[in-house]
Amino acid sequence: MAKFDVLIRGGTVVDGTRVPRFVADVGIKDGVVAQIGGKMDPADADQLLEADGMIVAPGFVDLHTHYDAQIQWDPYCTISGWHGVTSVVLGNCGFGFAPVRPEERDRSMLTMSRTEAIPFDSMKEGMIWDWISFPEWLDTLDRIPKGVNCLSYMPIAPLMIWVMGLEAAKSRRATDDEIAEMQRLLHEAMDAGACGWSTQRLGENSVQADYDGTPMVTDIMSDNECLALAEVLRDRDEGFIQITQATGDIKSDLAFEAKLAEVSGRPILHNVIAPSMQRPDAHTKSLKWLHECNDRGERIFGQAFTIRSAFAYTLEDWNLYDSSPAWNYATTGTIEEKMQKFADPDVRQRLKAEMDDAIEKLGQTQAIGGSIEKVMIQHLEAKPELEEYVGLTLAQVGEKMGKHPIDAMLDLALATDLKAEFLTEVTNANEDHMAEIMESPYTIPGVSDGGAHTKFLTAGSYPTDFLMWMVRDTGKVTLEEAHYRLSYLPARAGGFTNRGSLVEGAPADVVVYNLDELKLDPEFQGEIVFDFPGGEWRRVQKPHGYKWILVNGEVTMQDGQETGATPGKLLRHGRG
């Protein structure tokens, strides 16, 4: 019997702990890193991976994803799995599919088709739906083939709906008995292996609204309800909380997150920290707050939106100006209803009046967007008479047409049955601001939103962009620091007990890549592929430069191609 199942020979090891890089062989046995260092005999291994000139590092840990549906038909959770991510956390922002009664499944999928822009037809065809309760959901995750490891929060939206009913959860506060039942069910979820709980509280005018345009139930949940759930984690002394907040009173929101950390005694993952195009000092204020909280003993980590990216969208599917009541109204309903609204002069006037506020709110929560005048026309759906506008900004098109930029946008959308494609500015491209964010000991790269906004965004490629941009091309972050931030720190902040480092005895989640050859294809907004159930399309962005990706000691990706191996695990309580 061979000493090793896999031998990675001659690579430069960057182990994720900030230890300086070194050249060494890595031997893997039974899914675990068995030996690092020295020159090992290839004859002692069943599989030899020659890594001379390449980086050998721990797989990346993505704490903020929405692969709850997609993992059921895509075991590799792409696009994240293509970009070196070997562990993901599901159930973010309080959204998910458990507990859900059978008769409420369609409504829950409709919710996710709006708030996280996951295609309904894909969910309808691709989801297994063989669970009702949250523990049963974890059993399904445990059983299905996986090309990545996963944890799952108890998402608070389905919990509130289960206990209170959808309409009640949207119209009143929970009673004491209902809060007690939510606490009981959260205990049950934690017993089964949940990593904690998550919520989104964006207020009445939420950036990410429900299917009918109303706020999500968590958007209007009370402080008291949140604190009651925090008490569960305090009593258990385990788990962590992910929260997205931006209700307009930032000072009050941050004070509440600090209170949540105090009451729970557990780590809080705060979304989101990023350079703001509208408020250049926003990230410095956030960093100051993070340091003050941690100095007081409140463990709060800032999840940073680090990728240079843009939204590519059509008004057929777009929903992320929902914080504007006018845009929320105009972008809900059927295509025919949307077109009728966009043609209405009164509606247009309201859209113009609320545009700036909608973009600012989007920037606070998604950390992406930018001025409407700088949005570019990318595609006009087989309309030769309109081709002169492709490549121009809305400001330029408005000037040529003699119209307000939003009128120009809506006229082009209507002329193409809402299939005109628009492209926002590339944001987060200030390397000095990003370096400042990464200097804090409490910030984690990511917020991929993997599995969500599938027709607008390809932020799951953030590890590749981070290594290319901040390490290789600008030198603002060392390779050792980058792998600490991409693997070790998120694993420790997010409840993983033994992942995120490439050390002897650790599970063998490994990426092997050539730093000089890393490339995104195509850059920024990705390309369209029709690979989702139900014949649906999505945007993807594939990388170049990754030679091998291993999960629990098995090669899951080679030269960018899936191998068919599915060694991923459900990590109940972060263990396994």
Coordinates of C-alpha atoms in Angstrom, one line a residue:
M1 CA 0.0 0.0 0.0
A2 CA 1.3 3.4 -1.0
K3 CA 2.4 5.8 1.7
F4 CA 0.4 8.6 0.1
D5 CA -2.7 8.8 -2.0
V6 CA -1.5 12.0 -3.6
L7 CA 1.9 13.7 -3.7
I8 CA 2.2 17.3 -4.7
R9 CA 5.9 17.7 -5.6
G10 CA 8.1 20.7 -5.8
G11 CA 5.6 23.5 -5.3
T12 CA 6.0 26.7 -3.3
V13 CA 3.9 26.2 -0.2
V14 CA 2.0 29.2 1.2
D15 CA 0.2 27.6 4.1
G16 CA -2.3 30.3 5.0
T17 CA -0.9 31.1 8.5
R18 CA 1.3 34.0 7.3
V19 CA 4.5 31.8 7.6
P20 CA 6.9 32.8 4.8
R21 CA 6.5 30.7 1.6
F22 CA 8.8 27.7 1.2
V23 CA 9.4 25.0 -1.4
A24 CA 8.3 21.6 -0.2
D25 CA 6.6 18.4 -1.2
V26 CA 3.1 17.8 0.2
G27 CA 1.9 14.2 0.9
I28 CA -1.8 13.5 1.3
K29 CA -3.3 10.3 2.8
D30 CA -7.0 9.5 3.6
G31 CA -8.0 13.1 2.8
V32 CA -5.6 14.6 5.3
V33 CA -2.2 16.4 4.8
A34 CA 0.1 13.7 6.1
Q35 CA 3.5 15.2 5.5
I36 CA 5.0 18.5 4.4
G37 CA 8.7 19.1 3.6
G38 CA 11.7 17.2 2.3
K39 CA 11.9 15.3 -0.9
M40 CA 9.5 12.5 -1.0
D41 CA 9.7 9.5 -3.3
P42 CA 7.1 9.5 -6.1
A43 CA 7.0 5.8 -5.8
D44 CA 5.4 6.3 -2.4
A45 CA 2.2 7.9 -4.0
D46 CA -0.7 6.6 -6.0
Q47 CA -1.0 10.0 -7.8
L48 CA 1.8 12.4 -8.5
L49 CA 1.1 16.1 -9.1
E50 CA 4.2 18.0 -10.4
A51 CA 3.9 21.5 -9.0
D52 CA 7.4 23.0 -9.8
G53 CA 7.0 26.8 -10.2
M54 CA 3.5 26.8 -8.8
I55 CA 1.9 28.0 -5.6
V56 CA 0.5 25.3 -3.3
A57 CA -2.0 26.8 -0.8
P58 CA -5.1 26.0 1.3
G59 CA -8.4 26.1 -0.6
F60 CA -10.4 29.3 -0.2
V61 CA -13.3 29.7 2.2
D62 CA -16.3 31.7 0.9
L63 CA -18.4 32.8 3.9
H64 CA -21.1 34.6 1.9
T65 CA -23.0 32.5 -0.7
H66 CA -26.5 31.7 -1.8
Y67 CA -25.9 28.2 -3.3
D68 CA -28.7 26.7 -1.3
A69 CA -30.6 25.8 -4.5
Q70 CA -27.7 25.4 -6.9
I71 CA -25.8 22.9 -4.8
Q72 CA -28.6 20.5 -5.5
W73 CA -27.8 20.4 -9.2
D74 CA -24.2 21.7 -9.3
P75 CA -22.1 19.9 -6.7
Y76 CA -19.1 22.2 -7.4
C77 CA -21.0 25.4 -6.6
T78 CA -19.7 27.2 -9.7
I79 CA -18.5 29.8 -10.3
S80 CA -16.9 29.6 -6.8
G81 CA -15.7 26.1 -7.3
W82 CA -13.7 27.1 -10.4
H83 CA -11.9 29.8 -8.5
G84 CA -10.3 27.7 -5.8
V85 CA -13.1 27.8 -3.3
T86 CA -13.3 24.5 -1.4
S87 CA -15.7 25.4 1.4
V88 CA -18.9 27.6 1.3
V89 CA -21.4 28.8 3.8
L90 CA -25.1 28.6 2.8
G91 CA -28.2 30.4 4.1
N92 CA -26.8 34.0 4.2
C93 CA -28.9 37.1 4.6
G94 CA -31.6 35.2 6.4
F95 CA -32.7 33.5 3.1
G96 CA -33.1 29.8 2.5
F97 CA -35.4 26.9 2.1
A98 CA -35.8 25.4 5.6
P99 CA -38.0 25.0 7.4
V100 CA -40.6 25.2 4.6
R101 CA -44.0 23.4 4.4
P102 CA -44.6 21.6 1.1
E103 CA -47.5 23.9 0.2
E104 CA -45.3 26.9 0.6
R105 CA -42.4 25.7 -1.5
D106 CA -43.4 27.6 -4.7
R107 CA -43.8 30.8 -2.7
S108 CA -40.4 30.4 -1.2
M109 CA -38.8 29.9 -4.6
L110 CA -40.7 33.0 -6.0
T111 CA -39.2 34.9 -3.1
M112 CA -35.7 33.8 -4.0
S113 CA -36.3 34.5 -7.7
R114 CA -36.7 38.2 -6.7
T115 CA -34.6 38.9 -3.6
E116 CA -31.6 37.0 -4.8
A117 CA -32.5 36.8 -8.5
I118 CA -32.2 33.0 -8.8
P119 CA -34.2 31.8 -11.8
F120 CA -37.5 30.3 -10.7
D121 CA -37.6 27.7 -13.5
S122 CA -34.2 26.4 -12.5
M123 CA -35.2 26.0 -8.9
K124 CA -38.5 24.4 -9.9
E125 CA -36.7 21.8 -12.0
G126 CA -33.5 21.4 -10.1
M127 CA -34.3 21.3 -6.4
I128 CA -34.9 18.0 -4.7
W129 CA -37.3 19.2 -2.0
D130 CA -37.1 16.0 0.1
W131 CA -37.0 17.9 3.4
I132 CA -39.4 20.0 5.5
S133 CA -37.5 20.9 8.7
F134 CA -34.1 22.4 9.1
P135 CA -32.5 19.2 10.5
E136 CA -33.9 17.4 7.4
W137 CA -32.4 20.0 5.2
L138 CA -29.0 19.3 6.7
D139 CA -29.5 15.6 6.2
T140 CA -30.1 16.3 2.5
L141 CA -27.0 18.4 2.3
D142 CA -25.1 15.6 4.0
R143 CA -26.4 13.0 1.5
I144 CA -26.1 14.7 -1.9
P145 CA -22.9 14.6 -3.9
K146 CA -20.7 17.7 -3.2
G147 CA -17.6 19.0 -4.9
V148 CA -17.1 21.5 -2.0
N149 CA -17.5 21.4 1.7
C150 CA -20.4 23.4 3.2
L151 CA -21.9 24.8 6.4
S152 CA -25.4 26.2 6.7
Y153 CA -26.9 29.0 8.8
M154 CA -30.4 28.8 10.1
P155 CA -31.9 31.5 7.8
I156 CA -34.3 33.7 9.8
A157 CA -36.8 34.5 7.1
P158 CA -38.2 30.9 6.7
L159 CA -38.0 30.5 10.5
M160 CA -40.3 33.5 11.0
I161 CA -42.7 32.4 8.3
W162 CA -42.9 28.9 9.7
V163 CA -43.8 30.2 13.1
M164 CA -45.9 33.2 12.3
G165 CA -47.1 32.7 8.7
L166 CA -46.1 35.0 5.8
E167 CA -48.6 37.7 6.2
A168 CA -48.4 37.9 10.0
A169 CA -44.6 38.1 9.8
K170 CA -44.9 41.0 7.4
S171 CA -47.5 42.9 9.4
R172 CA -46.8 42.6 13.1
R173 CA -44.3 41.8 15.8
A174 CA -43.9 38.3 17.1
T175 CA -45.6 37.4 20.3
D176 CA -43.7 36.1 23.3
D177 CA -44.9 32.5 22.5
E178 CA -43.8 32.9 18.9
I179 CA -40.4 34.1 19.9
A180 CA -40.1 31.2 22.3
E181 CA -40.9 28.8 19.4
M182 CA -38.3 30.5 17.2
Q183 CA -35.7 30.0 19.9
R184 CA -36.7 26.3 20.3
L185 CA -36.4 25.7 16.6
L186 CA -33.0 27.5 16.5
H187 CA -31.8 25.3 19.3
E188 CA -33.0 22.3 17.2
A189 CA -31.1 23.6 14.2
M190 CA -28.0 24.1 16.2
D191 CA -28.3 20.6 17.7
A192 CA -28.4 19.3 14.1
G193 CA -25.3 21.2 13.1
A194 CA -26.2 24.7 12.0
C195 CA -23.3 27.1 12.2
G196 CA -25.4 30.0 13.6
W197 CA -28.1 32.2 12.1
S198 CA -28.3 35.0 9.5
T199 CA -30.6 37.9 8.7
Q200 CA -31.0 40.9 6.4
R201 CA -32.5 44.1 7.9
L202 CA -32.9 46.7 5.2
G203 CA -36.1 48.4 6.3
E204 CA -39.3 49.2 4.6
N205 CA -37.6 50.1 1.3
S206 CA -35.3 47.2 1.0
V207 CA -32.7 46.9 -1.8
Q208 CA -33.6 43.2 -1.9
A209 CA -37.3 43.0 -1.8
D210 CA -39.7 40.0 -1.9
Y211 CA -41.4 38.7 -5.0
D212 CA -44.4 41.0 -4.7
G213 CA -42.2 44.1 -4.1
T214 CA -42.8 44.2 -0.3
P215 CA -39.9 44.0 2.2
M216 CA -38.6 40.7 3.2
V217 CA -39.9 39.6 6.6
T218 CA -36.5 40.1 8.2
D219 CA -36.2 43.6 6.8
I220 CA -38.8 44.7 9.3
M221 CA -38.0 42.3 12.2
S222 CA -37.6 44.0 15.6
D223 CA -34.4 44.4 17.6
N224 CA -36.1 42.4 20.3
E225 CA -36.6 39.4 18.0
C226 CA -33.0 39.5 16.9
L227 CA -31.7 39.8 20.5
A228 CA -33.9 36.8 21.5
L229 CA -32.2 34.7 18.9
A230 CA -28.8 36.0 19.9
E231 CA -29.5 34.7 23.4
V232 CA -29.7 31.2 22.0
L233 CA -26.1 31.4 20.8
R234 CA -25.1 32.9 24.2
D235 CA -26.7 30.0 26.1
R236 CA -25.0 27.5 23.8
D237 CA -21.7 29.4 23.5
E238 CA -21.4 28.4 19.9
G239 CA -22.2 29.6 16.4
F240 CA -22.0 33.0 14.8
I241 CA -24.3 35.6 13.2
Q242 CA -24.2 37.1 9.7
I243 CA -26.1 40.3 9.3
T244 CA -26.7 42.8 6.5
Q245 CA -28.1 46.2 7.6
A246 CA -28.5 49.6 5.9
T247 CA -31.8 51.2 6.9
G248 CA -30.7 54.7 6.5
D249 CA -29.5 55.4 10.1
I250 CA -26.0 53.9 9.8
K251 CA -25.0 55.0 13.3
S252 CA -28.0 53.2 14.9
D253 CA -27.5 50.1 12.8
L254 CA -23.8 49.8 13.8
A255 CA -24.7 50.3 17.5
F256 CA -27.2 47.5 17.2
E257 CA -24.7 45.1 15.7
A258 CA -22.4 45.9 18.6
K259 CA -25.3 45.1 21.0
L260 CA -25.9 41.8 19.1
A261 CA -22.2 40.9 19.7
E262 CA -22.5 41.8 23.3
V263 CA -25.7 39.8 24.0
S264 CA -24.7 36.7 21.9
G265 CA -21.1 36.6 23.0
R266 CA -20.4 35.2 19.6
P267 CA -18.7 36.5 16.4
I268 CA -20.7 38.8 14.1
L269 CA -20.0 38.9 10.3
H270 CA -20.9 42.4 9.2
N271 CA -21.9 43.1 5.6
V272 CA -20.4 45.0 3.9
I273 CA -17.2 47.0 3.8
A274 CA -16.0 48.4 0.6
P275 CA -14.8 51.7 -1.0
S276 CA -17.8 53.8 -1.9
M277 CA -18.0 55.8 -5.1
Q278 CA -20.5 58.1 -3.4
R279 CA -18.8 58.5 0.0
P280 CA -15.0 58.2 -0.2
D281 CA -14.6 58.1 3.5
A282 CA -17.2 55.3 4.1
H283 CA -14.7 52.5 4.5
T284 CA -12.4 54.4 6.9
K285 CA -15.4 55.0 9.2
S286 CA -16.4 51.3 9.0
L287 CA -12.8 50.3 9.9
K288 CA -12.7 52.6 12.8
W289 CA -16.0 51.2 14.1
L290 CA -14.7 47.6 13.7
H291 CA -11.6 48.4 15.7
E292 CA -13.6 50.1 18.5
C293 CA -15.9 47.1 18.8
N294 CA -13.1 44.6 19.0
D295 CA -11.2 46.8 21.5
R296 CA -14.3 46.4 23.7
G297 CA -14.3 42.7 23.3
E298 CA -17.1 42.5 20.7
R299 CA -16.0 40.1 18.1
I300 CA -17.1 41.6 14.8
F301 CA -15.5 40.9 11.4
G302 CA -16.1 43.0 8.3
Q303 CA -16.8 41.1 5.1
A304 CA -15.3 43.2 2.4
F305 CA -16.5 43.4 -1.2
T306 CA -13.1 43.2 -2.8
I307 CA -13.7 42.3 -6.4
R308 CA -13.5 44.8 -9.3
S309 CA -16.8 44.2 -10.9
A310 CA -19.8 45.6 -12.7
F311 CA -23.4 44.8 -13.0
A312 CA -24.6 43.8 -16.5
Y313 CA -28.4 43.7 -16.6
T314 CA -31.6 44.1 -18.5
L315 CA -34.8 45.7 -17.2
E316 CA -36.5 42.3 -17.9
D317 CA -34.8 40.9 -14.8
W318 CA -33.3 43.8 -12.8
N319 CA -34.4 44.3 -9.2
L320 CA -31.6 46.0 -7.3
Y321 CA -33.0 49.5 -7.3
D322 CA -35.7 48.2 -5.1
S323 CA -35.0 50.7 -2.3
S324 CA -36.7 53.2 -4.5
P325 CA -40.5 52.8 -4.3
A326 CA -40.9 53.9 -7.9
W327 CA -38.3 51.5 -9.2
N328 CA -39.7 48.7 -7.0
Y329 CA -43.1 49.3 -8.5
A330 CA -41.9 49.5 -12.1
T331 CA -39.8 46.4 -12.0
T332 CA -42.3 44.0 -10.5
G333 CA -44.9 42.0 -12.5
T334 CA -44.9 40.4 -15.9
I335 CA -42.8 41.7 -18.8
E336 CA -45.9 43.3 -20.3
E337 CA -46.8 45.0 -17.0
K338 CA -43.2 46.3 -16.6
M339 CA -43.3 47.7 -20.2
Q340 CA -46.6 49.5 -19.5
K341 CA -45.2 51.0 -16.4
F342 CA -41.9 52.1 -18.0
A343 CA -44.0 53.9 -20.8
D344 CA -46.0 55.9 -18.2
P345 CA -44.8 59.5 -18.0
D346 CA -45.8 59.8 -14.4
V347 CA -43.9 56.7 -13.5
R348 CA -40.9 57.9 -15.4
Q349 CA -40.9 61.2 -13.4
R350 CA -40.9 59.3 -10.2
L351 CA -38.1 57.0 -11.4
K352 CA -35.9 60.1 -12.2
A353 CA -36.7 61.7 -8.8
E354 CA -35.6 58.6 -6.9
M355 CA -32.7 57.4 -8.9
D356 CA -29.8 58.9 -6.9
D357 CA -31.1 57.6 -3.6
A358 CA -31.6 54.1 -5.1
I359 CA -28.0 54.1 -6.4
E360 CA -26.6 55.3 -3.0
K361 CA -28.5 52.6 -1.2
L362 CA -27.3 49.9 -3.6
G363 CA -23.8 51.1 -3.0
Q364 CA -24.2 50.7 0.7
T365 CA -25.4 47.1 0.6
Q366 CA -24.0 45.6 -2.6
A367 CA -20.9 48.0 -2.8
I368 CA -21.4 48.2 -6.5
G369 CA -23.3 50.2 -9.0
G370 CA -22.3 53.8 -9.8
S371 CA -23.8 56.8 -11.5
I372 CA -26.7 56.2 -13.9
E373 CA -25.2 58.6 -16.4
K374 CA -22.1 56.4 -16.7
V375 CA -24.1 53.2 -17.3
M376 CA -23.1 51.9 -20.8
I377 CA -25.2 50.4 -23.5
Q378 CA -23.7 46.9 -24.0
H379 CA -26.2 45.1 -26.3
L380 CA -29.5 46.0 -28.1
E381 CA -31.0 42.6 -29.1
A382 CA -30.8 42.5 -32.9
K383 CA -31.9 46.1 -33.5
P384 CA -29.6 47.3 -36.3
E385 CA -31.3 50.7 -36.3
L386 CA -30.1 51.2 -32.7
E387 CA -26.5 50.0 -33.0
E388 CA -25.2 53.6 -33.0
Y389 CA -25.9 53.6 -29.3
V390 CA -24.0 50.5 -28.4
G391 CA -20.8 51.4 -26.4
L392 CA -22.1 54.8 -25.4
T393 CA -23.1 55.9 -21.9
L394 CA -26.6 56.8 -21.0
A395 CA -25.5 60.4 -20.7
Q396 CA -24.1 60.3 -24.2
V397 CA -27.3 58.6 -25.6
G398 CA -29.5 61.1 -23.8
E399 CA -27.5 63.9 -25.4
K400 CA -27.8 62.4 -28.9
M401 CA -31.6 61.8 -28.4
G402 CA -32.2 65.1 -26.6
K403 CA -33.6 63.3 -23.6
H404 CA -33.0 62.7 -19.9
P405 CA -30.6 59.7 -19.6
I406 CA -33.3 57.7 -17.8
D407 CA -35.8 58.4 -20.6
A408 CA -33.1 57.2 -23.1
M409 CA -32.6 54.1 -21.0
L410 CA -36.3 53.2 -20.8
D411 CA -36.9 54.0 -24.5
L412 CA -34.1 51.6 -25.5
A413 CA -35.5 49.0 -23.1
L414 CA -39.0 49.3 -24.6
A415 CA -37.7 49.1 -28.2
T416 CA -36.1 45.7 -27.4
D417 CA -38.9 44.2 -25.2
L418 CA -36.7 44.9 -22.2
K419 CA -33.7 43.0 -23.5
A420 CA -31.4 46.0 -24.0
E421 CA -28.4 45.2 -21.9
F422 CA -26.8 47.8 -19.7
L423 CA -23.4 47.8 -17.9
T424 CA -22.5 49.8 -14.8
E425 CA -19.1 51.2 -14.1
V426 CA -16.4 48.9 -12.8
T427 CA -16.3 49.6 -9.0
N428 CA -13.9 48.9 -6.2
A429 CA -11.0 49.6 -8.5
N430 CA -9.1 51.9 -6.1
E431 CA -6.2 49.8 -5.0
D432 CA -5.1 52.2 -2.2
H433 CA -8.5 52.1 -0.6
M434 CA -8.6 48.3 -0.9
A435 CA -5.2 48.0 0.7
E436 CA -6.4 50.2 3.6
I437 CA -9.3 47.8 4.1
M438 CA -7.0 44.8 4.0
E439 CA -4.7 46.3 6.7
S440 CA -7.4 45.8 9.3
P441 CA -7.0 42.6 11.3
Y442 CA -10.8 42.2 11.2
T443 CA -11.6 42.3 7.4
I444 CA -12.2 39.3 5.1
P445 CA -12.2 39.4 1.3
G446 CA -15.3 38.0 -0.4
V447 CA -19.0 38.6 -0.3
S448 CA -19.3 36.6 -3.5
D449 CA -23.1 36.2 -3.3
G450 CA -22.3 33.0 -5.2
G451 CA -25.5 31.4 -6.6
A452 CA -27.4 34.7 -6.5
H453 CA -27.9 37.6 -8.9
T454 CA -26.9 35.0 -11.6
K455 CA -27.8 37.2 -14.5
F456 CA -26.1 40.4 -13.2
L457 CA -22.9 39.5 -11.4
T458 CA -19.9 37.2 -11.3
A459 CA -18.4 38.1 -7.9
G460 CA -17.6 34.4 -7.2
S461 CA -14.4 35.0 -9.0
Y462 CA -13.1 37.3 -6.1
P463 CA -10.2 35.0 -5.0
T464 CA -8.7 35.1 -8.5
D465 CA -9.2 38.8 -8.9
F466 CA -7.7 39.4 -5.5
L467 CA -4.6 37.4 -6.2
M468 CA -4.2 39.0 -9.6
W469 CA -4.9 42.6 -8.6
M470 CA -3.8 43.1 -5.0
V471 CA -0.8 40.6 -5.0
R472 CA 0.6 40.2 -8.5
D473 CA -0.2 43.4 -10.3
T474 CA 0.0 46.1 -7.6
G475 CA 2.0 44.4 -4.8
K476 CA -0.3 46.0 -2.2
V477 CA -0.8 42.7 -0.4
T478 CA 1.8 39.9 0.1
L479 CA 1.1 36.4 -1.1
E480 CA 1.2 35.2 2.5
E481 CA -1.2 37.8 3.7
A482 CA -3.6 37.1 0.7
H483 CA -3.8 33.4 1.6
Y484 CA -4.3 34.2 5.2
R485 CA -7.2 36.4 4.3
L486 CA -8.7 34.1 1.7
S487 CA -8.5 30.9 3.8
Y488 CA -7.3 31.0 7.4
L489 CA -9.1 34.1 8.7
P490 CA -12.5 33.3 7.2
A491 CA -12.3 29.8 8.4
R492 CA -11.6 31.0 12.0
A493 CA -14.2 33.8 11.8
G494 CA -16.8 31.5 10.4
G495 CA -16.7 28.5 12.7
F496 CA -14.6 26.1 10.8
T497 CA -12.6 24.1 13.3
N498 CA -9.7 22.8 11.2
R499 CA -9.9 24.2 7.7
G500 CA -8.2 27.1 6.0
S501 CA -4.5 26.2 6.5
L502 CA -2.2 23.8 4.7
V503 CA -0.5 22.1 7.7
E504 CA 0.1 18.5 8.7
G505 CA -3.1 16.9 10.1
A506 CA -5.5 19.3 8.4
P507 CA -8.0 18.2 5.8
A508 CA -6.4 18.4 2.4
D509 CA -8.3 21.2 0.7
V510 CA -5.7 22.6 -1.7
V511 CA -5.2 24.9 -4.6
V512 CA -2.3 24.6 -7.0
Y513 CA -1.9 27.5 -9.4
N514 CA 0.5 29.6 -11.4
L515 CA 0.4 33.2 -10.2
D516 CA 1.8 34.6 -13.4
E517 CA -0.9 32.8 -15.5
L518 CA -3.9 33.8 -13.4
K519 CA -6.5 35.4 -15.7
L520 CA -10.3 36.1 -15.7
D521 CA -12.1 35.3 -18.9
P522 CA -13.8 37.6 -19.7
E523 CA -13.0 40.5 -17.3
F524 CA -15.5 42.1 -15.0
Q525 CA -19.0 41.2 -16.2
G526 CA -18.5 37.6 -17.4
E527 CA -20.2 35.7 -20.3
I528 CA -23.6 34.1 -20.8
V529 CA -24.0 30.3 -20.7
F530 CA -27.2 28.2 -20.8
D531 CA -26.3 25.6 -18.2
F532 CA -29.0 25.9 -15.6
P533 CA -32.0 23.6 -15.2
G534 CA -35.1 24.7 -17.1
G535 CA -33.1 26.0 -20.0
E536 CA -32.1 29.1 -18.0
W537 CA -29.0 31.1 -18.5
R538 CA -26.5 32.8 -16.2
R539 CA -23.3 34.8 -16.3
V540 CA -20.1 33.0 -15.6
Q541 CA -16.5 34.0 -15.4
K542 CA -13.9 31.2 -15.7
P543 CA -10.3 31.5 -14.5
H544 CA -7.0 30.5 -16.1
G545 CA -4.0 29.5 -14.1
Y546 CA -5.4 26.9 -11.7
K547 CA -3.7 23.5 -12.3
W548 CA -5.4 21.5 -9.6
I549 CA -8.0 22.0 -6.9
L550 CA -8.4 19.3 -4.2
V551 CA -11.1 18.8 -1.7
N552 CA -10.5 16.4 1.1
G553 CA -7.5 15.0 -0.8
E554 CA -9.3 14.4 -4.1
V555 CA -8.8 16.4 -7.3
T556 CA -12.1 18.1 -8.1
M557 CA -10.7 20.4 -10.8
Q558 CA -7.9 20.0 -13.3
D559 CA -7.0 22.7 -15.7
G560 CA -10.3 24.4 -15.1
Q561 CA -12.3 21.2 -15.8
E562 CA -14.4 19.3 -13.2
T563 CA -13.1 15.8 -12.7
G564 CA -16.4 14.2 -11.5
A565 CA -15.1 13.6 -8.0
T566 CA -17.5 14.7 -5.2
P567 CA -15.5 14.4 -1.9
G568 CA -17.1 17.5 -0.3
K569 CA -18.7 17.2 3.2
L570 CA -21.4 18.9 5.2
L571 CA -19.4 20.2 8.2
R572 CA -21.9 20.1 11.0
H573 CA -20.9 22.7 13.7
G574 CA -17.9 23.4 11.4
R575 CA -16.3 20.1 12.1
G576 CA -15.4 17.2 9.8

